[in-house]
Each structure stands twice: as C-alpha cells, then as structure tokens.
Amino acid sequence: MTAPVFGDVLRTWRRRRKFSQLDLAIEADVSARHLSFIETGRSVPSRAMVLKLAEVLDVPPRDRNHLLTAAGLAPVYPERSFDDPELAAVREGVQRVLSAYDPYPCVAVDRCWNLVSANDATAVLLDGVAPALLERPNALRLALHPDGLAPRIKNLGQWRHHLISRLRREVAASGSNELSALLTEVESYPGPAPESPDPSVVAVPLQLCTASGNLLTFLSTVTTFGTALDPTAAELSIEAFLPADESTAAALVCRSASQGSPQ
C-alpha cells in the first residue's frame, strides 16, 4: 500500500537532482528494471535499498526519514530539538565558535534560518530592530523586513539579491514547503529590486549604517558540521560577519572594549 507513495517521493528526489532512472540505477548499482519497479510500486524496497538510493541522491538525514516512512519502514535518524541532552556536544561546539568570533558578530541558524544562538557582538546588527521580530528571530526576516535591518543596509539591493538567491537555491535543492513559504514572504517585502553584484568584486559585502551614522562593512562566512548524522546538527549553519576594512574592525574592537566583552 505504501510502495507507490515511496515511488512518488523517490521520483521527486530523482528529478530534483536531475537524475534519469538509468543514472540513478548505475550510481546505486541496481538494475534499471528493478528501480523502475520500485518507482511504480511493483517492488517494495528494503531498508538498505532506501538508504542506498538516498545516499546517491544526497538526501538530507531528515528527508531520509521521510523516504523510509513512505516505504513503510521505521526512521533511523533520531529527530531531536536543539536543546536535547544528546546534542550537548553540538551546543558546546556552536558556543565555542560563536565566542571565538567576538568581537565580530556571529549567529547560528537552523534549516529555516531561525536563530538558535548568537554571540554578544551580534547586538550591533540588531540595534533598532522591532521587538516583534526578535520574539522568534529569523535571520532573513531580520535582514530584509522593513522593521529590521533593511533601512540601515546601504547596499540593500545587492544584499537582497544575495540572500534571496541563496534561499532560492535551498528551496530548489530541498523542496521544503517551509523554505518555499519563507521565500514567498521575503520576496513580498518592500524595498529595491534585487541587484546583481559586480562580478569583478571579491565578495558581496554587507554595508550597514549604525544608529550613530557610522558605516560598517562585513564579509560573511558560513560553517557547518561536516560529519553530522543527526538531522538537527546537520541542518545547523554558523554565519560570521567579518570586518571588510580596517575602520569596521577598529569600530567593533572599540565597541567590545567599551562594553567589557571578551576579545
């Protein structure tokens, strides 16, 4: 009864990864005939087969659970919340990275860009953000909402293009309904049309005006857990905002010293 459902889900992932049936069969070392039978529900896949196909298609752990469930099999990847005791080492690792970046802003976000943690230096980014956006902070809402950072971002058109392009790629790669809804939301925010950056520049900067009128310029870097099997850990991203010029670095160090923050 569940095999045709599994076939539909598998076909969706295969097409998302731009694999033909033959391509997938070759990579998974299975006959194209057997794979066809699996997709049409004429054959019921084993747990090993589901996991092998998921590995070839680079399906994230959480979605591998969905594939197993669609095939009538029990999930194998525990789905825990970030504050689960089993993730203590992950939380400690995240905090070490966040602290190491002080006095530069650094945040940790989940698969839907919700903030799960941030260092003290992130306050320089959040200055003036509407309290409602901080109740359940989402990095994209904070950046692009008119009550968030958007009014203070000097190159908002470029930064919108950068963030929305990233989100579109994530939607295309994951097929997530939550990310798709978030994309629709942030695209609806008022603001300048997304502006493609000059391809000759090294990287797209974030140019942010402070409440005192100073201009801070950042380059961002993203860190992930490269060997994580737990879905929550695998989906975490740590984004640091590093100074792109000497004046920004000096301003952040000075701010940190005045507030007694560790450097």
Coordinates of C-alpha atoms in Angstrom, one line a residue:
M1 CA 0.0 0.0 0.0
T2 CA 2.9 2.4 0.8
A3 CA 5.2 1.4 -2.1
P4 CA 3.6 3.7 -4.7
V5 CA 3.9 6.6 -2.2
F6 CA 7.6 5.8 -1.8
G7 CA 7.9 5.7 -5.6
D8 CA 6.4 9.1 -5.9
V9 CA 8.7 10.6 -3.2
L10 CA 11.8 8.9 -4.8
R11 CA 10.9 10.1 -8.2
T12 CA 10.6 13.7 -6.9
W13 CA 14.1 13.5 -5.4
R14 CA 15.5 11.9 -8.5
R15 CA 14.1 14.7 -10.7
R16 CA 15.2 17.3 -8.2
R17 CA 18.8 16.0 -8.5
K18 CA 18.4 15.8 -12.3
F19 CA 19.0 12.0 -12.4
S20 CA 17.4 9.8 -15.0
Q21 CA 16.3 6.3 -13.9
L22 CA 19.3 4.9 -15.6
D23 CA 21.6 7.4 -14.0
L24 CA 20.3 6.5 -10.6
A25 CA 20.4 2.8 -11.2
I26 CA 24.0 2.9 -12.3
E27 CA 25.1 5.0 -9.3
A28 CA 23.2 2.8 -6.9
D29 CA 24.5 -0.4 -8.5
V30 CA 20.9 -1.7 -9.1
S31 CA 19.2 -2.7 -12.4
A32 CA 17.2 -0.1 -14.1
R33 CA 14.3 -2.6 -14.3
H34 CA 14.3 -3.1 -10.5
L35 CA 14.4 0.7 -10.0
S36 CA 11.5 1.1 -12.3
F37 CA 9.6 -1.5 -10.4
I38 CA 10.3 0.4 -7.1
E39 CA 9.1 3.7 -8.5
T40 CA 5.9 2.2 -9.8
G41 CA 5.2 0.2 -6.7
R42 CA 5.7 -3.2 -8.2
S43 CA 8.6 -3.9 -5.9
V44 CA 8.9 -2.9 -2.2
P45 CA 12.4 -1.6 -1.3
S46 CA 14.3 -2.9 1.6
R47 CA 15.7 -0.5 4.3
A48 CA 19.2 -1.0 2.8
M49 CA 17.9 -0.1 -0.7
V50 CA 16.1 3.1 0.6
L51 CA 19.2 4.3 2.3
K52 CA 21.4 3.5 -0.7
L53 CA 19.2 5.5 -3.0
A54 CA 19.0 8.3 -0.5
E55 CA 22.8 8.4 -0.3
V56 CA 23.3 8.5 -4.0
L57 CA 20.7 11.3 -4.3
D58 CA 22.3 13.2 -1.4
V59 CA 19.1 13.3 0.5
P60 CA 19.5 15.1 3.9
P61 CA 19.0 12.9 7.1
R62 CA 15.6 14.3 8.0
D63 CA 14.3 13.6 4.5
R64 CA 15.8 10.2 4.5
N65 CA 13.5 9.5 7.4
H66 CA 10.6 10.6 5.2
L67 CA 11.7 8.3 2.5
L68 CA 11.8 5.4 5.0
T69 CA 8.4 6.2 6.3
A70 CA 7.0 6.4 2.8
A71 CA 8.3 2.9 2.2
G72 CA 6.6 1.6 5.4
L73 CA 9.8 1.4 7.4
A74 CA 10.8 3.0 10.7
P75 CA 13.0 6.1 10.6
V76 CA 16.7 5.6 11.5
Y77 CA 17.8 9.2 12.3
P78 CA 16.6 10.5 15.7
E79 CA 15.0 13.9 15.3
R80 CA 15.9 15.9 18.3
S81 CA 15.4 19.6 19.3
F82 CA 18.5 21.7 19.7
D83 CA 18.2 21.7 23.5
D84 CA 18.1 17.9 23.7
P85 CA 20.7 16.5 26.1
E86 CA 22.1 14.2 23.4
L87 CA 23.1 17.4 21.5
A88 CA 25.1 18.8 24.4
A89 CA 28.4 18.4 22.4
V90 CA 26.9 20.2 19.4
R91 CA 25.7 23.1 21.5
E92 CA 29.1 23.4 23.2
G93 CA 30.8 23.4 19.8
V94 CA 28.5 26.1 18.5
Q95 CA 29.1 28.2 21.5
R96 CA 32.9 27.9 21.1
V97 CA 32.7 29.0 17.5
L98 CA 30.4 31.9 18.4
S99 CA 32.6 33.0 21.3
A100 CA 35.8 32.7 19.1
Y101 CA 34.4 35.3 16.7
D102 CA 33.9 38.0 19.3
P103 CA 34.2 41.0 18.8
Y104 CA 32.7 40.2 15.4
P105 CA 29.0 39.2 15.0
C106 CA 28.3 35.5 14.6
V107 CA 24.9 33.6 14.6
A108 CA 23.8 30.0 14.4
V109 CA 20.6 29.3 12.4
D110 CA 18.6 26.1 11.7
R111 CA 17.4 24.9 8.3
C112 CA 14.6 27.5 8.1
W113 CA 17.0 30.4 9.1
N114 CA 15.6 30.6 12.6
L115 CA 18.3 31.9 15.1
V116 CA 19.2 29.3 17.7
S117 CA 22.1 31.2 19.2
A118 CA 24.2 34.3 18.7
N119 CA 27.3 35.9 20.3
D120 CA 27.2 39.2 22.2
A121 CA 28.7 41.1 19.2
T122 CA 25.5 40.4 17.2
A123 CA 23.9 43.2 19.1
V124 CA 25.5 45.7 16.7
L125 CA 23.4 44.1 13.9
L126 CA 20.2 44.1 15.9
D127 CA 20.3 47.6 17.1
G128 CA 16.9 49.3 16.2
V129 CA 15.2 46.1 15.1
A130 CA 11.5 46.0 16.0
P131 CA 10.9 43.9 19.2
A132 CA 8.2 41.8 17.3
L133 CA 10.9 40.5 15.0
L134 CA 13.0 39.4 18.0
E135 CA 10.3 37.3 19.6
R136 CA 11.0 34.4 17.3
P137 CA 14.0 35.7 15.3
N138 CA 14.6 34.6 11.8
A139 CA 17.7 35.7 10.1
L140 CA 16.0 36.5 6.7
R141 CA 13.2 38.4 8.3
L142 CA 15.7 40.4 10.5
A143 CA 17.7 41.3 7.4
L144 CA 15.1 42.1 4.9
H145 CA 11.9 43.1 6.8
P146 CA 11.3 46.9 6.7
D147 CA 11.2 46.9 10.5
G148 CA 14.5 45.0 10.6
L149 CA 17.9 45.8 9.2
A150 CA 16.7 46.8 5.8
P151 CA 16.5 50.5 6.4
R152 CA 20.1 50.5 7.6
I153 CA 21.6 48.4 4.8
K154 CA 23.3 50.8 2.4
N155 CA 23.6 48.2 -0.4
L156 CA 20.1 46.7 0.2
G157 CA 19.6 45.8 -3.5
Q158 CA 22.8 43.7 -3.6
W159 CA 22.2 42.1 -0.2
R160 CA 18.6 41.2 -1.1
H161 CA 19.9 39.6 -4.3
H162 CA 22.5 37.7 -2.3
L163 CA 20.1 36.4 0.4
I164 CA 17.1 35.6 -1.9
S165 CA 19.4 33.8 -4.4
R166 CA 20.7 31.6 -1.5
L167 CA 17.2 30.9 -0.4
R168 CA 16.0 30.0 -3.9
R169 CA 18.9 27.5 -4.2
E170 CA 17.9 26.0 -0.9
V171 CA 14.3 25.7 -2.0
A172 CA 15.3 24.0 -5.2
A173 CA 17.6 21.6 -3.5
S174 CA 15.4 20.6 -0.6
G175 CA 11.8 21.1 -1.9
S176 CA 11.0 22.3 1.6
N177 CA 7.5 23.8 1.9
E178 CA 8.6 25.9 4.9
L179 CA 11.5 27.4 2.9
S180 CA 9.2 28.0 -0.1
A181 CA 6.8 29.9 2.2
L182 CA 9.7 31.9 3.6
L183 CA 10.9 32.7 0.1
T184 CA 7.4 34.0 -0.9
E185 CA 7.3 36.1 2.3
V186 CA 10.7 37.8 2.0
E187 CA 10.2 38.4 -1.8
S188 CA 7.0 40.4 -0.8
Y189 CA 8.8 42.8 1.5
P190 CA 9.1 46.4 0.1
G191 CA 12.5 47.5 -1.0
P192 CA 14.7 48.0 -4.0
A193 CA 14.7 45.3 -6.7
P194 CA 17.4 42.7 -6.1
E195 CA 20.5 44.0 -7.7
S196 CA 23.1 41.6 -9.1
P197 CA 26.6 42.4 -7.8
D198 CA 29.5 43.4 -9.9
P199 CA 31.1 40.1 -10.9
S200 CA 34.6 41.7 -10.6
V201 CA 34.3 42.2 -6.9
V202 CA 35.8 39.6 -4.4
A203 CA 32.6 39.1 -2.5
V204 CA 29.2 40.7 -1.8
P205 CA 29.6 42.9 1.3
L206 CA 27.0 43.8 3.9
Q207 CA 27.2 47.6 4.3
L208 CA 25.4 48.6 7.5
C209 CA 24.8 52.0 8.9
T210 CA 24.8 52.2 12.7
A211 CA 22.5 54.3 14.8
S212 CA 25.3 56.8 15.2
G213 CA 25.7 57.1 11.5
N214 CA 28.9 55.1 11.1
L215 CA 29.2 52.6 8.2
L216 CA 30.3 49.1 9.0
T217 CA 31.2 46.8 6.1
F218 CA 31.2 43.0 6.6
L219 CA 32.0 39.9 4.6
S220 CA 30.2 36.7 5.8
T221 CA 31.4 33.2 6.1
V222 CA 29.3 30.0 6.7
T223 CA 30.4 27.0 8.8
T224 CA 28.5 23.7 9.1
F225 CA 29.0 20.3 10.8
G226 CA 30.7 18.3 8.1
T227 CA 30.1 14.8 9.6
A228 CA 26.8 15.3 11.4
L229 CA 24.2 12.4 11.1
D230 CA 21.7 13.9 13.5
P231 CA 19.2 16.0 11.4
T232 CA 19.2 19.0 13.7
A233 CA 23.0 19.1 13.8
A234 CA 23.3 18.5 10.0
E235 CA 21.0 21.4 9.3
L236 CA 22.8 24.0 11.5
S237 CA 24.7 26.8 9.9
I238 CA 27.0 29.2 11.7
E239 CA 27.4 32.6 9.9
A240 CA 30.1 35.0 10.9
F241 CA 30.3 38.6 9.8
L242 CA 33.9 39.6 9.5
P243 CA 35.2 43.2 9.0
A244 CA 35.9 44.0 5.4
D245 CA 38.0 47.1 6.2
E246 CA 40.2 48.5 9.0
S247 CA 37.6 51.0 10.1
T248 CA 35.0 48.4 10.7
A249 CA 37.5 46.2 12.6
A250 CA 38.5 49.1 14.8
A251 CA 34.9 50.1 15.5
L252 CA 34.0 46.6 16.6
V253 CA 37.1 46.2 18.8
C254 CA 36.4 49.6 20.4
R255 CA 32.7 48.7 21.0
S256 CA 33.7 45.4 22.5
A257 CA 36.2 47.1 24.8
S258 CA 33.7 49.7 25.9
Q259 CA 31.2 47.1 26.9
G260 CA 33.8 44.8 28.5
S261 CA 33.2 41.9 26.0
P262 CA 35.9 39.3 25.6
Q263 CA 38.0 39.7 22.5

